[in-house]
Amino acid sequence: MIYSHTPSSKAMQAIADVSHTPFWLDDPAKPTSKPPLTNNISTDLLIVGAGFAGLWTALLAKEENPNRDIAILEAGESAIGASGRNGGFMDASITHGFLNGVSRWRKEIATLHALGVQNLAEIESTIKRLGIECDYHRVGEIDLATEPYLLDGFKEIIELAKPYNINFELLDRAQIYDIVKSPIFIGGIKRFDSSIVNPAQLAWGLRQACLNLGVNLYEHTPVTKLIEEKNRVIAHTPHAQIRAHKVALATNAFPPLLKRISYYVVPVYDYVLMTEPLNESQRDSIGWHGREGLSDGNNQFHYFRTTADGRILWGGFDAIYHWNNGFGTQLENRPASHALLAEHFLQAFPQLEGIRFTHVWGGAIDTCSRFSPFWGTAHHGKTAYTMGYTGLGVGATRFGAKVMLDLLDNKKTERTELEMVRTKPIPFPPEPIRSIGINLSRWSLAQADNNHGKENLWLKIMDWVGSGFDS
Ligand SMILES: Cc1cc2nc3c(=O)[nH]c(=O)nc-3n(C[C@H](O)[C@H](O)[C@H](O)COP(=O)(O)OP(=O)(O)OC[C@H]3O[C@@H](n4cnc5c(N)ncnc54)[C@H](O)[C@@H]3O)c2cc1C
């Protein structure tokens, strides 16, 4: 079945009275902000950005060497970016899924998979060790098919993964119906190295752990520029400067502090809805008592999961790029995308007609042309950066943080030797070709979804140059 894209009056009613604050950030557990930087200071390691990438960098660096003086400068509040507004799917993959990984780094996919599984296990043990309450559950994720050609694709993935000992399970229509009752899902593929989490609570837990170890955090302190000076980098902020031996940039899809990053990353906006908590009869009508993370397997896909208080988060499908890397809070509310999502939700779960959504929001994804992270250094090795997670960074940013520390400490490790780490994505062309190319890809992906997965010439060319998309 293909979703119909005209929002009905029922869908419009369902989103008629909503908060535009991301659900995860609308939480009494949200910590009070730390004051901004107002005096000039020096530090060993400066981290710019307090999302997952920045917070993991601080925590890992401080745990490795408690004497290292570390400061984090955050433009807003910790977790205000993608880390506090995502779906909360935490996958072991550091390559944006097995298929994307194997198509780019076939020779090292076994190592990349093992490193990803190890990363997820270490996140899990850190959550336990630090006692972070964040509704973390290793429940696995199921990609669902709405049409037979998608099921054929799942079978191909299982065959492709066999030599690497990666465990997938094919589920038929009856098995899926036992898990979640929807008229549109005809089968699925389950992977086990995947969890759900309340992402803001995890980020706040990491923030608190950093503070407990003596990391200096300054919120509401945007870095406006970085200047290299002899053996230091000077970060300028509105009221003060900070001199650092090393700088880790963890600014994700935000306007970058190094011009070179803007060739590799484009901010693409993704949208999310959250329902009210389901009552008992609504819950019984859909089953889904297991809390598995779910998504449908199309190019333009939805992701959905439940929360601790029995809501459903439903996001994805639209991915909107704005001219010349357009970025800002005004782009986080897109009524047309929210209405479309509400309509699709009611098509997937018609038995929930009458349900209300309480929160709708959007956020920028740091999309790069290989859909998985990359790293680099600047200022003669004194600054390092990681970004490009393209919508799968809740877990992978911790691996990215480790690599960033390896690079800053000039350490040769198994990680820094990876081809994935040593290479960069294909840069995006300048405008107007950038917009034309991205929008043509988006249109072509939608066409393929409407045409049983058949790719047009443009998508074939993109695959050939190594920029094809596997959802
Ligand atoms: C709607 C949405 C859904 C998603 N769903 C999932 C999902 O389910 N699973 C998954 O794995 N991934 C998902 N992602 C992606 C995931 O959220 C990100 O990959 C991850 O959170 C990136 O973390 P980060 O620390 O790099 O970035 P961010 O959390 O964006 O943090 C960057 C921080 O840097 C700060 N900053 C930027 N510039 C400056 C500056 N000049 N000075 C100071 N501070 C600065 C920002 O204020 C921000 O707090 C989703 C993303 C979005 C937007």
XYZ file of C-alpha atoms and ligand atoms in Angstrom:
524
model
C 0.000 0.000 0.000
C 1.156 3.519 -0.705
C 0.230 6.339 1.666
C -2.138 8.956 0.300
C -0.768 12.465 0.732
C -3.838 14.662 1.166
C -4.439 15.497 4.830
C -8.053 14.783 5.805
C -10.092 16.935 8.194
C -9.566 14.213 10.825
C -5.809 14.609 10.500
C -6.101 18.397 10.753
C -8.261 18.074 13.863
C -5.732 15.735 15.454
C -3.025 18.443 15.315
C -5.327 21.399 16.026
C -4.091 22.085 19.535
C -0.410 21.291 19.934
C 2.716 22.572 21.632
C 5.652 23.303 19.326
C 8.204 22.433 21.988
C 9.876 19.088 21.301
C 8.173 16.610 23.662
C 11.485 15.469 25.173
C 12.419 19.033 26.152
C 8.998 19.680 27.732
C 10.065 17.844 30.878
C 10.314 18.994 34.513
C 13.624 17.055 34.654
C 15.179 19.664 32.317
C 18.171 21.166 34.172
C 18.559 24.867 34.916
C 20.956 26.536 32.484
C 24.532 27.238 33.457
C 25.550 30.920 33.184
C 27.377 32.150 30.062
C 31.107 32.792 29.848
C 31.868 36.381 30.870
C 35.657 36.318 31.678
C 38.583 35.421 29.458
C 39.867 31.965 30.384
C 42.254 29.222 29.194
C 41.667 25.495 28.968
C 43.349 22.297 27.769
C 40.378 21.088 25.721
C 37.536 23.269 24.492
C 34.419 21.528 23.193
C 31.957 23.550 21.129
C 28.387 22.200 21.380
C 26.617 20.285 24.160
C 24.666 17.662 22.236
C 25.611 13.981 22.341
C 28.838 14.481 20.373
C 30.116 17.264 22.652
C 28.991 15.666 25.911
C 30.489 12.259 25.058
C 33.752 13.951 24.050
C 33.911 15.696 27.433
C 32.977 12.608 29.429
C 35.366 10.246 27.638
C 38.247 12.744 27.821
C 37.701 13.469 31.512
C 37.282 9.805 32.464
C 40.506 8.966 30.636
C 42.441 11.801 32.248
C 40.761 13.463 35.263
C 43.483 16.161 35.340
C 42.621 17.431 31.873
C 40.980 20.866 32.129
C 37.886 20.836 29.899
C 35.371 23.537 28.987
C 32.200 23.204 26.914
C 30.698 26.254 25.224
C 27.064 25.774 24.206
C 25.199 28.404 22.140
C 21.835 27.594 23.723
C 21.155 24.921 26.314
C 22.480 21.368 26.391
C 20.412 19.082 24.117
C 18.632 22.004 22.404
C 19.802 20.737 18.987
C 19.127 17.373 17.363
C 20.074 15.525 20.569
C 16.931 16.737 22.343
C 14.520 16.478 19.424
C 15.197 13.131 17.714
C 13.235 9.873 17.596
C 15.356 8.287 20.328
C 16.299 5.251 18.217
C 19.789 4.238 19.284
C 21.287 1.893 16.733
C 24.604 0.063 16.872
C 25.343 1.029 13.281
C 27.988 3.716 12.796
C 27.485 3.591 9.007
C 23.828 4.626 8.735
C 22.788 1.011 8.561
C 24.356 -2.169 7.255
C 23.343 -1.616 3.629
C 24.901 1.850 3.407
C 28.022 0.556 5.187
C 28.530 -2.548 3.064
C 28.011 -0.624 -0.169
C 30.774 1.846 0.735
C 33.249 -0.070 2.903
C 32.780 -3.734 1.993
C 36.319 -4.643 3.084
C 35.919 -3.218 6.572
C 32.188 -3.652 7.217
C 32.823 -6.543 9.657
C 35.104 -4.276 11.733
C 32.715 -1.322 11.455
C 29.854 -3.530 12.612
C 31.869 -4.900 15.542
C 32.954 -1.399 16.589
C 29.328 -0.247 16.445
C 28.126 -3.163 18.576
C 30.910 -2.467 21.077
C 29.951 1.223 21.120
C 26.316 0.412 21.901
C 27.369 -1.989 24.675
C 29.618 0.700 26.175
C 26.799 3.264 26.066
C 24.589 0.759 27.836
C 27.157 0.083 30.547
C 27.819 3.826 30.998
C 24.092 4.489 31.478
C 24.024 1.734 34.111
C 27.267 2.749 35.826
C 26.260 6.407 36.082
C 22.658 5.573 37.011
C 21.203 7.736 34.214
C 17.400 7.461 34.191
C 16.521 7.736 30.498
C 13.981 5.019 29.694
C 16.672 3.019 27.860
C 15.564 -0.365 26.459
C 17.397 -2.782 24.144
C 14.253 -3.764 22.243
C 15.517 -4.061 18.669
C 14.121 -2.287 15.629
C 11.826 -3.616 12.924
C 11.680 -2.195 9.400
C 8.213 -2.820 8.035
C 7.099 -3.527 4.474
C 3.986 -1.944 3.018
C 4.511 -3.580 -0.402
C 5.905 -6.961 -1.591
C 8.969 -5.465 -3.312
C 10.136 -4.197 0.084
C 9.947 -7.729 1.483
C 12.129 -8.920 -1.391
C 14.617 -6.197 -0.459
C 14.660 -7.421 3.166
C 15.463 -10.970 1.981
C 18.371 -9.610 -0.050
C 19.726 -7.795 3.033
C 19.647 -11.035 5.022
C 21.625 -12.835 2.292
C 24.101 -9.964 2.027
C 24.652 -9.931 5.813
C 25.238 -13.696 6.186
C 29.025 -13.680 5.598
C 29.417 -11.022 8.290
C 27.443 -12.884 10.950
C 25.018 -10.015 11.384
C 21.789 -11.192 12.843
C 18.554 -10.169 11.091
C 15.178 -11.895 11.374
C 12.540 -11.898 8.642
C 8.994 -11.585 9.998
C 5.861 -12.451 8.029
C 2.526 -10.658 8.098
C 1.118 -12.735 10.990
C 4.249 -12.247 13.103
C 4.130 -8.500 12.501
C 0.424 -8.405 13.342
C 1.234 -10.080 16.672
C 3.631 -7.221 17.402
C 1.651 -4.269 16.042
C -1.842 -4.283 14.593
C -2.010 -2.206 11.443
C -3.764 -3.011 8.155
C -0.831 -1.793 6.066
C 2.221 -3.741 7.225
C 2.745 -7.043 5.402
C 6.027 -8.178 6.935
C 9.285 -6.901 8.353
C 12.938 -7.374 9.143
C 14.188 -7.161 12.717
C 17.654 -6.220 13.857
C 18.634 -6.747 17.434
C 21.478 -4.301 18.106
C 19.148 -1.370 18.530
C 17.530 0.403 21.479
C 15.125 3.171 22.330
C 15.908 5.939 24.765
C 14.526 9.243 25.995
C 17.243 11.276 24.236
C 16.997 14.497 26.249
C 17.153 12.603 29.543
C 20.243 10.753 28.305
C 21.896 14.034 27.252
C 21.059 15.675 30.591
C 22.444 12.630 32.409
C 25.702 12.911 30.465
C 25.754 16.657 31.173
C 25.411 16.011 34.916
C 28.132 13.339 34.795
C 30.456 15.857 33.091
C 29.686 18.494 35.744
C 30.312 15.957 38.533
C 33.768 15.287 37.079
C 34.618 18.994 36.997
C 33.971 19.882 33.348
C 33.251 23.628 33.015
C 30.041 24.177 31.075
C 28.976 27.599 29.781
C 25.524 27.711 28.216
C 24.053 30.571 26.146
C 27.592 31.134 24.889
C 27.861 30.931 21.091
C 31.343 30.731 19.640
C 31.459 33.344 16.894
C 34.902 32.568 15.465
C 38.046 30.523 15.997
C 41.488 32.027 15.442
C 44.730 30.059 15.485
C 47.542 31.708 17.432
C 50.916 29.945 17.835
C 50.241 26.864 19.979
C 46.652 27.804 20.919
C 43.249 28.363 19.325
C 41.295 31.395 20.539
C 37.507 31.032 20.561
C 35.602 34.308 20.464
C 32.221 34.585 22.186
C 29.977 37.667 22.674
C 31.475 38.596 26.076
C 34.829 36.843 26.437
C 37.501 34.760 24.778
C 38.787 31.324 25.620
C 42.323 30.120 24.790
C 42.536 26.376 24.232
C 45.321 23.907 23.439
C 42.796 21.727 21.592
C 39.299 22.291 20.238
C 36.629 19.684 19.460
C 33.823 20.918 17.214
C 30.518 19.167 17.870
C 28.178 21.619 16.171
C 26.306 19.126 13.936
C 23.965 20.796 11.400
C 24.400 24.308 12.849
C 26.210 26.918 10.722
C 29.811 25.684 10.889
C 32.771 27.543 12.392
C 35.091 26.226 9.673
C 34.225 27.092 6.085
C 35.378 23.692 4.778
C 32.589 21.916 6.729
C 29.945 23.770 4.726
C 31.035 21.858 1.598
C 30.253 18.541 3.248
C 27.119 19.089 5.367
C 23.677 20.401 4.498
C 20.942 20.935 7.120
C 17.842 18.971 6.148
C 14.720 19.438 8.264
C 12.860 16.426 9.615
C 9.505 16.577 11.450
C 7.958 14.707 14.359
C 4.581 14.312 16.110
C 3.778 12.974 19.586
C 0.335 11.643 20.545
C -1.376 11.985 23.879
C -0.963 8.864 26.086
C -3.088 6.029 24.716
C -5.920 4.744 26.906
C -6.367 1.031 27.510
C -8.770 0.366 24.635
C -6.614 2.350 22.179
C -3.609 0.330 23.307
C -5.464 -2.961 22.969
C -6.549 -1.993 19.465
C -2.931 -1.763 18.260
C -1.164 -4.250 20.556
C 2.504 -3.149 20.501
C 3.218 -3.923 24.131
C 6.876 -4.720 23.447
C 8.182 -1.171 22.840
C 10.100 -2.217 19.697
C 11.311 0.654 17.560
C 9.496 0.575 14.206
C 9.917 2.186 10.824
C 8.617 1.558 7.338
C 11.118 0.571 4.693
C 10.392 3.078 1.907
C 12.874 5.725 0.756
C 10.693 8.352 2.433
C 10.101 6.502 5.669
C 8.305 7.028 8.975
C 9.839 6.043 12.300
C 7.661 5.359 15.320
C 8.060 4.226 18.899
C 6.328 4.415 22.242
C 7.240 6.450 25.330
C 7.382 5.570 29.011
C 3.937 7.144 29.529
C 2.304 5.279 26.641
C 2.387 7.809 23.784
C 3.428 7.194 20.206
C 6.124 9.260 18.535
C 5.640 9.357 14.747
C 8.206 11.169 12.592
C 10.050 11.305 9.297
C 8.849 11.150 5.686
C 9.455 14.756 4.619
C 13.086 15.887 4.503
C 13.206 19.563 3.611
C 16.291 21.381 2.412
C 16.188 25.196 2.313
C 18.134 27.260 -0.203
C 21.794 27.922 0.629
C 21.883 25.756 3.781
C 18.913 27.669 5.290
C 18.881 27.207 9.047
C 16.947 28.595 12.026
C 14.191 28.073 14.592
C 11.605 29.458 12.120
C 12.111 26.283 10.018
C 11.273 23.926 12.890
C 7.523 24.414 12.510
C 6.205 23.295 9.115
C 2.408 22.851 9.255
C 2.263 21.058 5.876
C 4.729 18.386 7.026
C 2.967 17.977 10.374
C -0.428 17.601 8.651
C 0.986 15.017 6.237
C 2.476 13.061 9.131
C -0.865 13.108 10.990
C -2.639 11.845 7.864
C -0.133 9.012 7.381
C -0.426 8.089 11.063
C -4.211 7.662 10.736
C -3.717 5.520 7.621
C -1.296 3.263 9.511
C -3.520 3.121 12.613
C -7.129 3.829 11.537
C -8.353 2.285 14.789
C -6.843 5.317 16.612
C -9.126 7.812 14.869
C -9.989 10.581 17.345
C -6.555 10.547 19.027
C -4.933 13.957 19.583
C -1.327 14.928 19.109
C 0.069 17.057 21.931
C 3.492 18.049 20.525
C 4.799 18.702 17.008
C 8.311 19.852 16.175
C 11.160 19.705 13.700
C 14.927 19.637 13.701
C 17.890 19.865 11.378
C 19.743 16.744 10.278
C 23.426 17.062 9.346
C 23.186 15.355 5.984
C 26.318 14.464 4.025
C 26.620 12.701 0.696
C 27.684 9.366 2.221
C 25.005 9.484 4.984
C 27.446 8.550 7.719
C 29.892 10.512 9.871
C 33.202 11.954 8.812
C 36.064 13.579 10.675
C 38.745 16.128 10.018
C 41.262 18.452 11.622
C 42.183 22.112 11.220
C 44.578 24.633 12.825
C 47.543 22.240 12.392
C 45.832 19.459 14.294
C 44.730 21.600 17.228
C 41.055 21.470 16.146
C 39.044 18.366 15.193
C 35.465 17.901 14.082
C 32.885 15.170 13.515
C 29.525 15.419 11.780
C 27.489 14.010 8.896
C 25.504 11.455 10.919
C 22.475 12.063 8.647
C 19.764 11.085 11.099
C 21.531 8.176 12.812
C 23.714 9.801 15.431
C 22.109 9.035 18.794
C 24.534 6.143 19.344
C 27.183 6.789 16.671
C 28.173 10.213 18.068
C 29.911 8.437 20.961
C 32.098 6.557 18.480
C 32.599 9.869 16.656
C 33.724 11.492 19.908
C 36.326 8.760 20.467
C 37.767 9.279 17.003
C 37.846 13.042 17.548
C 39.880 12.528 20.752
C 42.240 10.120 18.943
C 42.833 12.802 16.307
C 43.385 15.583 18.853
C 45.763 13.418 20.903
C 47.547 12.426 17.682
C 47.023 8.752 18.496
C 47.085 6.004 15.880
C 44.285 3.578 16.812
C 42.190 0.895 15.140
C 39.622 3.653 14.649
C 41.883 6.202 12.981
C 43.168 3.529 10.574
C 39.685 2.870 9.171
C 39.101 3.888 5.572
C 35.798 5.354 6.754
C 37.673 7.654 9.140
C 40.466 8.555 6.710
C 38.137 9.536 3.856
C 35.609 12.323 3.414
C 32.234 12.396 1.653
C 31.891 13.867 -1.829
C 31.383 17.621 -1.308
C 28.083 19.226 -2.283
C 28.247 21.624 -5.243
C 27.560 25.347 -4.679
C 24.101 26.892 -5.188
C 22.003 26.799 -7.301
C 23.210 23.290 -8.286
C 23.107 22.238 -4.623
C 19.355 22.942 -4.295
C 18.542 21.518 -7.697
C 20.451 18.282 -6.980
C 19.033 17.769 -3.474
C 15.451 18.478 -4.551
C 15.795 16.285 -7.631
C 17.027 13.425 -5.412
C 14.128 13.942 -3.018
C 11.605 13.975 -5.866
C 13.171 10.892 -7.460
C 13.081 8.969 -4.161
C 9.367 9.777 -3.802
C 8.803 8.655 -7.400
C 10.582 5.360 -6.700
C 8.342 4.807 -3.650
C 5.300 5.348 -5.867
C 6.682 3.010 -8.511
C 7.444 -0.215 -6.584
C 10.991 0.922 -5.823
C 12.027 1.440 -9.467
C 14.803 4.015 -9.636
C 14.953 6.687 -12.317
C 18.106 7.661 -14.194
C 19.049 10.338 -11.640
C 19.054 7.851 -8.730
C 21.063 5.379 -10.815
C 23.642 8.097 -11.490
C 23.709 8.971 -7.773
C 24.291 5.300 -6.915
C 27.066 5.148 -9.473
C 28.883 8.203 -8.056
C 28.479 6.830 -4.505
C 25.745 9.143 -3.322
C 22.747 6.832 -3.505
C 20.419 6.660 -0.530
C 19.382 3.486 1.318
C 16.717 4.188 3.902
C 13.960 15.207 14.033
C 15.186 14.349 14.182
C 15.048 12.986 14.423
C 16.168 12.186 14.583
N 16.005 10.872 14.946
C 17.088 10.114 15.213
C 16.940 8.811 15.738
O 15.850 8.358 16.051
N 18.067 8.070 15.908
C 19.307 8.557 15.630
O 20.297 7.833 15.794
N 19.481 9.828 15.220
C 18.407 10.620 15.024
N 18.576 11.910 14.647
C 19.950 12.437 14.538
C 20.576 12.657 15.921
O 19.670 13.362 16.735
C 21.876 13.444 15.755
O 22.741 12.732 14.872
C 22.633 13.652 17.058
O 21.792 14.106 18.082
C 23.740 14.652 16.793
O 24.316 15.054 18.008
P 25.310 16.287 17.994
O 25.821 16.448 19.366
O 26.288 16.104 16.902
O 24.401 17.505 17.534
P 23.358 18.492 18.320
O 22.551 17.754 19.308
O 22.630 19.243 17.262
O 24.305 19.433 19.104
C 25.028 20.475 18.516
C 25.123 21.566 19.568
O 26.075 22.530 19.172
C 25.620 23.789 19.578
N 26.285 24.783 18.738
C 26.217 24.903 17.396
N 26.984 25.920 16.962
C 27.563 26.460 18.059
C 28.458 27.547 18.267
N 28.933 28.280 17.253
N 28.833 27.835 19.542
C 28.390 27.093 20.583
N 27.529 26.052 20.438
C 27.131 25.738 19.195
C 24.121 23.748 19.355
O 23.425 24.716 20.109
C 23.795 22.316 19.765
O 23.391 22.200 21.113
C 17.471 12.747 14.455
C 17.620 14.105 14.217
C 16.504 14.909 14.087
C 16.673 16.384 13.851
